[in-house]
XYZ file of C-alpha atoms in Angstrom:
193
model
C -17.662 -11.536 16.086
C -18.890 -10.580 12.400
C -16.164 -7.756 12.365
C -13.409 -10.500 12.961
C -14.760 -12.811 10.195
C -14.728 -9.967 7.825
C -11.027 -8.939 8.590
C -10.132 -12.524 8.535
C -11.989 -13.129 5.058
C -10.483 -9.619 3.786
C -7.036 -10.695 4.402
C -7.129 -14.127 3.756
C -8.083 -13.301 0.173
C -5.384 -11.190 -0.066
C -2.795 -13.541 1.279
C -3.984 -16.611 -1.182
C -4.542 -14.171 -4.325
C -1.412 -12.006 -3.525
C 0.575 -13.872 -6.336
C 4.318 -12.523 -6.585
C 4.026 -10.909 -3.155
C 3.909 -7.342 -2.190
C 3.359 -5.400 -5.354
C 0.409 -7.739 -6.252
C -0.901 -7.447 -2.695
C -1.329 -3.912 -2.696
C -4.437 -3.678 -5.124
C -6.043 -6.406 -3.431
C -5.509 -4.697 -0.182
C -6.839 -1.609 -1.460
C -9.983 -3.384 -3.149
C -10.746 -5.048 0.160
C -10.087 -2.115 2.509
C -11.246 0.899 0.276
C -13.951 -0.439 -2.039
C -15.219 -3.610 -0.336
C -15.384 -2.911 3.302
C -14.699 0.879 3.240
C -12.477 0.820 6.400
C -10.592 3.272 5.063
C -10.632 6.046 2.343
C -8.334 6.576 -0.847
C -6.388 9.252 0.738
C -5.802 7.524 4.002
C -4.768 4.469 2.221
C -2.349 6.104 0.304
C -0.917 7.750 3.145
C -0.432 4.342 4.769
C 0.954 2.764 1.866
C 3.349 5.601 1.615
C 4.505 5.134 5.311
C 4.336 1.426 4.787
C 7.179 1.739 1.993
C 9.325 3.578 4.293
C 9.408 0.686 6.995
C 11.380 -2.524 6.970
C 9.429 -5.735 5.812
C 6.939 -7.313 3.670
C 3.930 -4.581 2.746
C 1.380 -6.687 3.055
C 1.627 -7.719 6.633
C 2.437 -4.054 7.491
C -0.816 -3.043 5.930
C -2.760 -5.940 7.390
C -1.387 -5.201 11.125
C -2.059 -1.567 10.972
C -5.552 -1.891 9.319
C -6.494 -4.720 11.443
C -5.523 -2.589 14.567
C -7.268 0.390 13.310
C -10.643 -1.754 12.724
C -10.490 -3.839 15.845
C -7.329 -2.925 18.005
C -5.050 -5.688 18.932
C -7.147 -8.735 18.236
C -7.669 -7.391 14.552
C -4.239 -6.820 14.245
C -3.791 -10.469 15.063
C -6.390 -11.844 13.172
C -5.393 -9.695 9.927
C -1.688 -10.511 10.100
C -2.575 -14.217 10.531
C -5.197 -14.404 7.742
C -2.387 -12.733 5.558
C 0.383 -15.062 6.090
C -1.401 -18.347 6.541
C -2.128 -18.964 3.036
C 1.562 -18.390 2.121
C 2.638 -20.568 4.702
C 0.240 -23.636 3.608
C 1.003 -23.022 -0.081
C 4.654 -22.773 0.427
C 5.036 -26.062 2.315
C 2.618 -27.694 -0.337
C 4.343 -26.496 -3.325
C 7.876 -26.714 -2.143
C 7.256 -30.519 -1.452
C 5.658 -30.958 -5.065
C 7.635 -28.301 -7.201
C 10.553 -30.498 -8.138
C 8.091 -32.943 -9.663
C 6.033 -30.445 -11.775
C 8.253 -27.241 -12.360
C 9.354 -28.697 -15.812
C 5.751 -28.738 -17.121
C 4.810 -25.903 -19.707
C 1.648 -25.280 -17.951
C 3.407 -24.439 -14.889
C 5.882 -22.028 -16.577
C 2.884 -20.730 -18.697
C 0.964 -20.195 -15.479
C 3.661 -18.118 -13.992
C 4.217 -15.965 -17.082
C 0.454 -15.279 -17.289
C 0.133 -13.848 -13.847
C 2.804 -11.159 -14.643
C 0.816 -9.166 -17.125
C -2.259 -9.281 -14.563
C -0.209 -7.975 -11.795
C 1.019 -5.182 -14.060
C -2.423 -4.155 -15.154
C -3.571 -4.114 -11.379
C -0.355 -1.833 -10.417
C -1.321 0.424 -13.331
C -4.661 1.164 -12.337
C -3.630 1.845 -8.829
C -1.093 3.959 -9.959
C -3.254 5.878 -12.019
C -5.606 6.169 -9.332
C -2.744 7.816 -7.143
C -1.774 10.197 -9.900
C -5.228 11.406 -10.517
C -5.550 11.989 -6.712
C -2.274 13.766 -6.671
C -3.037 15.843 -9.566
C -6.168 17.209 -8.192
C -4.878 17.682 -4.439
C -1.495 19.465 -5.942
C -2.252 20.415 -9.350
C -1.318 18.534 -12.454
C 1.853 20.684 -13.101
C 3.360 19.889 -9.726
C 2.159 16.329 -10.142
C 3.841 15.835 -13.635
C 7.025 17.450 -12.403
C 7.117 15.202 -9.349
C 6.819 12.154 -11.492
C 9.468 12.901 -13.754
C 11.913 13.693 -11.052
C 10.844 10.462 -8.935
C 11.310 8.483 -12.057
C 14.756 9.815 -12.857
C 15.872 9.378 -9.276
C 14.307 5.848 -8.779
C 15.572 4.698 -12.369
C 18.942 6.443 -13.096
C 20.286 7.442 -9.732
C 19.195 4.502 -8.097
C 17.742 6.047 -5.057
C 16.185 3.540 -2.538
C 12.406 4.276 -2.769
C 12.324 4.390 1.150
C 14.708 7.040 1.233
C 12.867 8.848 -1.289
C 9.628 8.641 0.393
C 11.068 9.455 3.767
C 12.380 12.665 2.383
C 9.325 13.533 0.748
C 7.469 13.134 4.186
C 9.811 15.142 5.737
C 9.733 18.098 3.306
C 6.011 17.654 3.961
C 6.149 18.104 7.478
C 8.435 21.167 7.180
C 6.378 22.733 4.494
C 3.176 22.196 6.995
C 5.108 23.741 9.932
C 6.144 26.818 7.821
C 2.632 27.270 6.937
C 1.294 26.985 10.781
C 3.925 29.555 11.498
C 3.048 31.981 9.007
C -0.734 31.786 10.013
C 0.388 32.202 13.644
C 2.224 35.345 12.530
C -0.581 36.851 10.596
C -2.907 36.090 13.582
C -0.662 37.743 15.908
C -0.311 40.854 13.608
C -3.845 40.748 12.870
C -4.463 40.986 16.943
C -1.571 43.481 17.562
C -3.155 46.124 14.956
C-alpha cells in the first residue's frame, strides 16, 4: 500500500507542477523517479525518455505508465497515469471556468512569463546531465560531433525528433548486432585453431 501511495504522490507532484506540459514534466519525473525514489538509474531514465519521445502521445503519461508498470505492475500503471492526469483535468476545469475573468490582469501574464525561464533552466540542467553521460559513455569528440549534427538536423533541416531518435535507435541496434557477429566469428576462429 505504501508503494502505491509513493507512486501516486510522485506522479501527482509531476502532474500538479508540470506547468507547460511535457518539457517541464521531464525534469520533475527524473527528480522523483531517479533522485528521490531511486526506481531507475540515470541511464535507464535516459533510455526510457529516448524511446518515449519516438512514440505518439504526451510524454508525461507515457513515462508514468511505464514507470508505474515497472514499479508495481498494472495497478502501478493505472495509479501513476491517474496521478499524472487528475491535476490537469481539475485545474483545466477550474481555470477555464474563471480564465476569461482574470486573463487581462498583469499578475496572470507575469506569472505565465515567469515560469518560462524556470522551465528553461530545468531543461538545461537535465540536458547537461545527459551530455555528461554521453561524453563519458561515447567519448567527448563523438558526443560533441553528434550534438552539432543533431542540432543542424533539428533546427535547419527540420527533421522531426521522433524520426531522428528512431534512426539513432536503429543504428545502435545494427551496430550492436555487428559487434555480436564479430565476437561470434572470433570465438569460432579461436575454437577451430
